[in-house]
Tab-separated table of C-alpha atoms in Angstrom:
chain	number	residue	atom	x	y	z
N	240	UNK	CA	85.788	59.204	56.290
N	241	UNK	CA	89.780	59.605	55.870
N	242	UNK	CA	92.174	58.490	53.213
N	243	UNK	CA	93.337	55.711	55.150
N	244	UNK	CA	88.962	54.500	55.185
N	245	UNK	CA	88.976	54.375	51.610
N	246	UNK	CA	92.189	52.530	50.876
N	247	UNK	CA	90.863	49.708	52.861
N	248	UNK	CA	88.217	49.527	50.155
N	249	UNK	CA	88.076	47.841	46.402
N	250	UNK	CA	86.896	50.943	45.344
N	251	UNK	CA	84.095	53.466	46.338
N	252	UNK	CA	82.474	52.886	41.979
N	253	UNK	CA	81.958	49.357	43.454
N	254	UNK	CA	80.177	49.660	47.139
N	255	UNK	CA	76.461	50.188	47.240
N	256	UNK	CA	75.124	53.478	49.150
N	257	UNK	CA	74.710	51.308	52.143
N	258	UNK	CA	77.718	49.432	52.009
N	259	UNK	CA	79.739	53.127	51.650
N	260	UNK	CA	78.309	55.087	54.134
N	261	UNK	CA	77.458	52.447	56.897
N	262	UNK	CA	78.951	49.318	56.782
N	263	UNK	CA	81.983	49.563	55.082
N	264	UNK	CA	82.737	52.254	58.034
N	265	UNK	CA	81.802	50.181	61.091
N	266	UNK	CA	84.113	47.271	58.881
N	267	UNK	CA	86.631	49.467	59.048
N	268	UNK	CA	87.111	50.238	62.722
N	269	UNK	CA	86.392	46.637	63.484
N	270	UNK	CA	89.639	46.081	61.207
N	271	UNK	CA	91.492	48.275	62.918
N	272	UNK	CA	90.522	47.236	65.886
N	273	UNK	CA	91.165	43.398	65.179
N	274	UNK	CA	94.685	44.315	63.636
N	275	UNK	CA	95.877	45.403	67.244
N	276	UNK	CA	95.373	42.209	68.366
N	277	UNK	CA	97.262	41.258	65.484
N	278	UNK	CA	94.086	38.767	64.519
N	279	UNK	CA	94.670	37.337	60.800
N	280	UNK	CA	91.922	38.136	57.964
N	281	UNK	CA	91.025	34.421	57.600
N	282	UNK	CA	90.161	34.316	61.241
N	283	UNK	CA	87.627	36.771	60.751
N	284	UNK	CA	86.470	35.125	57.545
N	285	UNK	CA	86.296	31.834	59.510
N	286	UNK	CA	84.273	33.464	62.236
N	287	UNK	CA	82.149	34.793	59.478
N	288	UNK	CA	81.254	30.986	58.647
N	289	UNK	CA	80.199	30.019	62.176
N	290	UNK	CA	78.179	33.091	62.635
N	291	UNK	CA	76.667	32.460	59.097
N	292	UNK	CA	75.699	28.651	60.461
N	293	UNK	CA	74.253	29.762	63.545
N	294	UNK	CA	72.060	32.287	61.737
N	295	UNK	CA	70.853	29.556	59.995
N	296	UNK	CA	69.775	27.355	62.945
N	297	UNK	CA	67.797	30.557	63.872
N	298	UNK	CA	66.089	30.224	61.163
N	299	UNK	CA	64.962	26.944	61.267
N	300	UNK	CA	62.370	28.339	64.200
N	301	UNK	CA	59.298	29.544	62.608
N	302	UNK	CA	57.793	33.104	63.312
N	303	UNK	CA	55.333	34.652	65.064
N	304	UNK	CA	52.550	32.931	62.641
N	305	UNK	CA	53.371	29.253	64.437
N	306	UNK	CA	55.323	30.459	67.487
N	307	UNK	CA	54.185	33.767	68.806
N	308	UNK	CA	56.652	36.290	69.675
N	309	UNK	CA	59.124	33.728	71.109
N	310	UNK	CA	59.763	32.762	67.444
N	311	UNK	CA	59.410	36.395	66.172
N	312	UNK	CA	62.531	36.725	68.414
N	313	UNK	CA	64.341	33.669	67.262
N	314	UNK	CA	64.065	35.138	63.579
N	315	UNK	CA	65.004	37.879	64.759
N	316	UNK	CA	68.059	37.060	65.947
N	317	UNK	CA	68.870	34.814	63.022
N	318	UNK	CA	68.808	37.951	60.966
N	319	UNK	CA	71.166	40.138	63.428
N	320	UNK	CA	73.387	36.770	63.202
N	321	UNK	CA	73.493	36.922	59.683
N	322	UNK	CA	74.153	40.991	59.107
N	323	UNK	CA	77.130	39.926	61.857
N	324	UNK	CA	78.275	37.478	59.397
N	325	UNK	CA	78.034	39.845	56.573
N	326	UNK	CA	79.884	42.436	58.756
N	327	UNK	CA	82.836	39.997	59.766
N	328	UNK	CA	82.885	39.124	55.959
N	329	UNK	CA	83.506	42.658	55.374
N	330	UNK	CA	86.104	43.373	58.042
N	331	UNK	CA	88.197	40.222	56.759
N	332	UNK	CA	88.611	41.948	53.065
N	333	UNK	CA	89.651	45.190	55.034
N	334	UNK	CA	91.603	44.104	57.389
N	335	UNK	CA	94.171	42.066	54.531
N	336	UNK	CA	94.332	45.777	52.516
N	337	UNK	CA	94.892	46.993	55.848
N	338	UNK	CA	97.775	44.706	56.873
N	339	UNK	CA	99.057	43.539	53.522
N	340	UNK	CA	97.909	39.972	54.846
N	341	UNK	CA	96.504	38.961	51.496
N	342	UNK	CA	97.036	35.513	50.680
N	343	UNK	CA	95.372	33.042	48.041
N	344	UNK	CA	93.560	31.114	50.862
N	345	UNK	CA	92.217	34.372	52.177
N	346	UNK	CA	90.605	35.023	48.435
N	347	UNK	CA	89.316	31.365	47.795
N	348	UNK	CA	87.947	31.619	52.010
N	349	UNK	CA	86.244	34.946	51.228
N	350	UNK	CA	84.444	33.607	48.077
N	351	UNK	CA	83.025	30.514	49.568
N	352	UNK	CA	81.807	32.374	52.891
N	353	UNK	CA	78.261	33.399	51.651
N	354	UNK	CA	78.161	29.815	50.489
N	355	UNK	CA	79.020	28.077	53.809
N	356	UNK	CA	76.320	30.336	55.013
N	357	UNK	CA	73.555	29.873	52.953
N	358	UNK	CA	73.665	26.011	52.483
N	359	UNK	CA	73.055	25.440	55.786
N	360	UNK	CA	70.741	27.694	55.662
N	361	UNK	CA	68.202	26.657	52.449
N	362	UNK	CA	68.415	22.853	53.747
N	363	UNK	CA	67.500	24.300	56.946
N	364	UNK	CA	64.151	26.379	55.387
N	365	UNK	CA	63.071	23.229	53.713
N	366	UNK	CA	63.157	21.654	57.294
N	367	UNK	CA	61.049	24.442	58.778
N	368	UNK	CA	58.708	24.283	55.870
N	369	UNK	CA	58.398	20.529	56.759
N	370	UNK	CA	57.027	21.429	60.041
N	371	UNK	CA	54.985	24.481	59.194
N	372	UNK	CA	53.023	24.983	55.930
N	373	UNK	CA	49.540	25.770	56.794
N	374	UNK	CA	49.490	29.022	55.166
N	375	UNK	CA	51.538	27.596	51.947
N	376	UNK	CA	48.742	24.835	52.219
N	377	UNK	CA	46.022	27.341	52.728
N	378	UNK	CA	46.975	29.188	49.508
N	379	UNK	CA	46.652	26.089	47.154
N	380	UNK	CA	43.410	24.434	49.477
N	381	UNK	CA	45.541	21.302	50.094
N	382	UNK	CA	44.713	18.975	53.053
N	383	UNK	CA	47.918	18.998	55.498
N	384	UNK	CA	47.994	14.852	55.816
N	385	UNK	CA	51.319	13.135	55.512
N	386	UNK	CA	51.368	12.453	51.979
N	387	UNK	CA	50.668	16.139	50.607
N	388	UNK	CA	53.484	17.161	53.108
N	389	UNK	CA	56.377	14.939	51.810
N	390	UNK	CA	55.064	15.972	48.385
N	391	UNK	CA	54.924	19.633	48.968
N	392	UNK	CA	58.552	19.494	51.277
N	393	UNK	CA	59.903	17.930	48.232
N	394	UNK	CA	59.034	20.390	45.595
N	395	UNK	CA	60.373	22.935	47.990
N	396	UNK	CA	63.675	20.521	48.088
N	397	UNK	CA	63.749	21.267	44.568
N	398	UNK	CA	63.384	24.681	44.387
N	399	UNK	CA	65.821	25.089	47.332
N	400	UNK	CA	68.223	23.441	44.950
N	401	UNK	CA	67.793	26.081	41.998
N	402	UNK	CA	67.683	28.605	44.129
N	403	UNK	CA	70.741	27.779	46.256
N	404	UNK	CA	72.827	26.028	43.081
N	405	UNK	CA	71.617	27.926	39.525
N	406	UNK	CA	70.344	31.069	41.866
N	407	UNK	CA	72.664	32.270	44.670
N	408	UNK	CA	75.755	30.588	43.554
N	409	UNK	CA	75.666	31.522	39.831
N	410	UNK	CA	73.947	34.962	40.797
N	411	UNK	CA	77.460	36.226	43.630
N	412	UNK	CA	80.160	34.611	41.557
N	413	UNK	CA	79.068	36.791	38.157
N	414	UNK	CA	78.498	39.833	40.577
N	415	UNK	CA	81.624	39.309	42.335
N	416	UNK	CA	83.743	38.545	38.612
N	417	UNK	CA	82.104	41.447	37.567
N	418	UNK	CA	83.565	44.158	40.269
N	419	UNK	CA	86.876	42.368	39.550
N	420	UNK	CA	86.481	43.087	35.991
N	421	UNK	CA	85.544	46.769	36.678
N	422	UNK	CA	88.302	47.212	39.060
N	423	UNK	CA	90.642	45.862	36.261
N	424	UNK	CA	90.069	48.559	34.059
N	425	UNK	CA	89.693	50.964	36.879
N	426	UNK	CA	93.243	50.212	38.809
N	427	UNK	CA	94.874	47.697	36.361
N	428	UNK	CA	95.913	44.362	37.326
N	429	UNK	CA	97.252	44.873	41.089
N	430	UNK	CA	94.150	46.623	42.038
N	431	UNK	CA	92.000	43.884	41.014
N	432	UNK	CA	91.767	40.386	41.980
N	433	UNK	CA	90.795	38.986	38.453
N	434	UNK	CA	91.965	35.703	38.318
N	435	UNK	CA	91.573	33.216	35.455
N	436	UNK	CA	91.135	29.057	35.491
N	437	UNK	CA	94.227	28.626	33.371
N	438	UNK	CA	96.420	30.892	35.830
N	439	UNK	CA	94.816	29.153	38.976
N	440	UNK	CA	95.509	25.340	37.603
N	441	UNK	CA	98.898	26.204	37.065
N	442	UNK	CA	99.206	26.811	40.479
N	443	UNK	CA	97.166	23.819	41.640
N	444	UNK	CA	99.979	21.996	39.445
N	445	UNK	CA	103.262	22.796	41.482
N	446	UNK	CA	101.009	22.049	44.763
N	447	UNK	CA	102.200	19.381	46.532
N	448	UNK	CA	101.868	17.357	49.153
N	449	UNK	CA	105.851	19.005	50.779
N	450	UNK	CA	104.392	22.847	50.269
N	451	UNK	CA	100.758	22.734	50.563
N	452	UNK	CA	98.263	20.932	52.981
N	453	UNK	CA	95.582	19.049	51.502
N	454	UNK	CA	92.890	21.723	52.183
N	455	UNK	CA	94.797	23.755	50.752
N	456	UNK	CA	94.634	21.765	47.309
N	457	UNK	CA	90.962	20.936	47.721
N	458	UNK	CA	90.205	24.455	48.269
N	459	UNK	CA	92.301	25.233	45.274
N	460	UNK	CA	90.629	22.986	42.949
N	461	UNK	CA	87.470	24.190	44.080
N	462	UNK	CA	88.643	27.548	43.064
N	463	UNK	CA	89.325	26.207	39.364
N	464	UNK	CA	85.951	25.048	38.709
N	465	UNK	CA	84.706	28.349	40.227
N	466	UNK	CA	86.714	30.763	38.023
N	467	UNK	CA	85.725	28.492	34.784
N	468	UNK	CA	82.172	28.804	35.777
N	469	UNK	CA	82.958	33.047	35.539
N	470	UNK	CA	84.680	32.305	32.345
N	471	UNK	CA	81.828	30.304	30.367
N	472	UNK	CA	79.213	32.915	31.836
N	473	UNK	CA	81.541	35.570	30.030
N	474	UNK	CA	82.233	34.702	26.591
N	475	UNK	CA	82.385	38.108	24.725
N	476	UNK	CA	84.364	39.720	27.982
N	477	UNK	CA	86.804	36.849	27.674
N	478	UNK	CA	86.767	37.396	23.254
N	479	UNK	CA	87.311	41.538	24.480
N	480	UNK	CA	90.208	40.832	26.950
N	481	UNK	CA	92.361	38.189	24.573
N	482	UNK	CA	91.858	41.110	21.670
N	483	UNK	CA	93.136	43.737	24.508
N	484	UNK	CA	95.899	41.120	25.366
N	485	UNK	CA	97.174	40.466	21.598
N	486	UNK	CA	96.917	44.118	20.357
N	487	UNK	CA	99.130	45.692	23.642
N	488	UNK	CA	100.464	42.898	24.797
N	489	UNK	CA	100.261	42.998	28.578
N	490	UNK	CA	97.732	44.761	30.824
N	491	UNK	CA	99.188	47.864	32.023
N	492	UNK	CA	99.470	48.608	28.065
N	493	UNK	CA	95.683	48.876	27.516
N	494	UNK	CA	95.393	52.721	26.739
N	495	UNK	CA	93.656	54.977	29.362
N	496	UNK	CA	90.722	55.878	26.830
N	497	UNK	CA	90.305	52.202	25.946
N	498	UNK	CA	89.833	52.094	30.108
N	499	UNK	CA	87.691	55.165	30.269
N	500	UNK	CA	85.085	53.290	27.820
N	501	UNK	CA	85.180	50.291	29.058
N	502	UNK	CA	84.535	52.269	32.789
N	503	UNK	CA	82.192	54.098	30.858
N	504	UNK	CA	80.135	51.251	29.863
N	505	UNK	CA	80.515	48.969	33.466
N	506	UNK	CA	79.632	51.561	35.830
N	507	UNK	CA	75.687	51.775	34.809
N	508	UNK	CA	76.127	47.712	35.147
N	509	UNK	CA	77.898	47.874	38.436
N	510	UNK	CA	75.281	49.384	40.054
N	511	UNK	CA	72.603	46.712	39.127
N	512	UNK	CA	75.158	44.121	39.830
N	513	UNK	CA	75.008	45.430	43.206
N	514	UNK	CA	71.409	43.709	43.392
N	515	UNK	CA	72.683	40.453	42.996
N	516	UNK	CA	74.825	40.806	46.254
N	517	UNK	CA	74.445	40.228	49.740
N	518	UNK	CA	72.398	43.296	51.037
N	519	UNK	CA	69.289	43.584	48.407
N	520	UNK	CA	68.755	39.407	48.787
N	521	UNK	CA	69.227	39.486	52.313
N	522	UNK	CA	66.391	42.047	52.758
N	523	UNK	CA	64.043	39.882	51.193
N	524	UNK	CA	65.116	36.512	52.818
N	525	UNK	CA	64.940	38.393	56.236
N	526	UNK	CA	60.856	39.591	54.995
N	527	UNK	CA	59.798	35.935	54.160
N	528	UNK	CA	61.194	34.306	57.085
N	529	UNK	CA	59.845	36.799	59.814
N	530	UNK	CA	56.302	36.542	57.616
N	531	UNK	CA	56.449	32.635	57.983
N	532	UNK	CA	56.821	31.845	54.190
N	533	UNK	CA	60.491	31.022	53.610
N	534	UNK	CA	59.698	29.162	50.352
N	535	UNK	CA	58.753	32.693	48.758
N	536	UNK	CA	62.350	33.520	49.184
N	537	UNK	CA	63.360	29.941	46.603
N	538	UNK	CA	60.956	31.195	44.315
N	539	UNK	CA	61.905	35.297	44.498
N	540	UNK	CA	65.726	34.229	43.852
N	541	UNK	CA	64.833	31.521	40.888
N	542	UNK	CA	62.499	34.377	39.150
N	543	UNK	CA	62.601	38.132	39.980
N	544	UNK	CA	66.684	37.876	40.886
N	545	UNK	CA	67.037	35.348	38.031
N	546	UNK	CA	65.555	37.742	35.534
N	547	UNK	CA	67.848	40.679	37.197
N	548	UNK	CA	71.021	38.202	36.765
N	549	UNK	CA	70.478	37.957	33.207
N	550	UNK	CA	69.494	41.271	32.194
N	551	UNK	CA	73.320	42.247	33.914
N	552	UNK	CA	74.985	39.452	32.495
N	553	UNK	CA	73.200	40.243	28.535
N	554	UNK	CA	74.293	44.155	28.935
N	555	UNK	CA	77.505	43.685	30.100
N	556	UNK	CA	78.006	40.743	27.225
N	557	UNK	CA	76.728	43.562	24.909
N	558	UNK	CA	79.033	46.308	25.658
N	559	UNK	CA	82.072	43.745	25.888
N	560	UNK	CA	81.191	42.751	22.184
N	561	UNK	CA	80.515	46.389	21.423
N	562	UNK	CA	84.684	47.291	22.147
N	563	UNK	CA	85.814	43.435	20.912
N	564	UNK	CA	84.334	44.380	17.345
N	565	UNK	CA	86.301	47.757	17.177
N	566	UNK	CA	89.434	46.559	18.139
């Protein structure tokens, strides 16, 4: 790909091998595409939400197991709905480097996209597994009669809920803070988007009702509570940045070596982090639902990505305390 390809990107360090060499391409000419229509990157991102939402009806149809191929089909078009979703989410990030139509609606709409997606879409599994679990039931020998199936739907209510709320959520914001944190100390402060609560409720402060609509302020406070959440996952990166912040003052002080280390240290991390994100999850959620056993992919998130989540957030924690103590 040309020049102009890779300026429409983050940065190559933090793009998986798929994401580089397939989608991020096909994103690309889509944005171009879109910007001759002169179509605005929270369009797309909006589009991206309905997409995401229809996926998720999709889903609710069980799979071959219960439905033959006519649900086979359904799923299967719930997960070429989705990957459209993911693509449009894509383009919409492009397209605003592209254009220079960044704004701060566009950055709170392109955080909460996988979100609007995927809530839909867990109630929605816990629906279907409602009205199939005979295999679940087969597994554990339980009688399918009214009462064991309100029992079992509302474990898997449960588990839906850690695996949507403590899971997903808290799994994609830390992987998203931490690319923002690596392109910090890869570009500096304009190439990043690292924002901080205290910045962002300053600006929810001088919104009013005369210069900002009242989505606009809901979306903004959302954003707040979103960016602390990064923050209280962080504690020794926040302890490293305020030393980097009171020994050279601003940001585009911090020495190039100090950014070489840091790099150094993040790029080994950035490539697990890439786990946490849409493509590696979606692989598995796609797996479970064409097998018939959704509720495998509330468990796989709560455990086996769980355990990944924490192993990134502990050695990025480490390294961050590493270069606070020698500063």
């Amino acid at each position: 790909m040309d020049k102009k390809y890779y300026q429409t990107l983050k940065s190559a360090e933090t793009e998986d091998w798929l994401d580089l060499h397939v989608i991020r391409p096909f994103c690309y000419y889509l944005a171009v595409f879109f910007a001759k229509f002169d179509i605005h990157p929270n369009t797309v991102t909006i589009w991206s939400m309905v997409v995401g939402v229809l996926a998720a009806v999709a889903f609710t149809h069980s799979s071959f197991i219960y439905s033959g191929w006519q649900g086979l089909l359904v799923n299967l078009l719930g997960v070429l709905l989705l990957m459209v979703a993911d693509v449009l989410d894509c383009t919409d990030g492009q397209l605003a480097r592209m254009t220079g139509k960044k704004s701060r609606l566009g950055r709170i709409l392109d955080g909460m996209a996988g979100f609007v997606w995927f809530v839909p879409l867990y109630v929605l599994l816990v629906y279907r597994f409602y009205l199939h679990h005979d295999v679940e039931f087969g597994w554990f020998g339980l009688d399918n009669n009214e009462q064991n199936t309100l029992i079992a739907t509302a474990v898997v209510f449960a588990l839906g809920l850690v695996s949507g709320f403590s899971g997903l959520a808290g799994q994609q914001r830390l992987a998203d803070y931490y690319i923002q944190v690596h392109l910090f100390f890869l570009k500096g402060e304009k190439g990043s988007e690292l924002d901080n609560s205290q910045k962002q409720q300053e600006i929810y402060n001088q919104m009013t009702p005369e210069n900002s609509s009242r989505v606009e302020r809901m979306f903004q406070k959302s954003y707040i509570g979103y960016t602390q959440k990064q923050e209280a996952r962080t504690p020794q990166f926040q302890r490293l940045l305020k030393r980097l912040k009171e020994k050279y003052g601003s940001s585009d002080q911090i020495p190039q070596e100090v950014r070489d280390e840091f790099r150094r240290h993040s790029l080994p991390v950035i490539k697990l982090n890439g786990l946490l994100t849409f493509n590696f999850r979606s692989f598995w959620l796609f797996l479970f639902c064409l097998l018939d056993i959704p509720v495998c992919n509330f468990v796989f998130e709560i455990f086996c990505m769980g355990l990944l989540w924490l192993y990134v957030n502990r050695r990025h924690e480490a390294f961050c305390k590493q270069m606070a103590d020698k500063l």
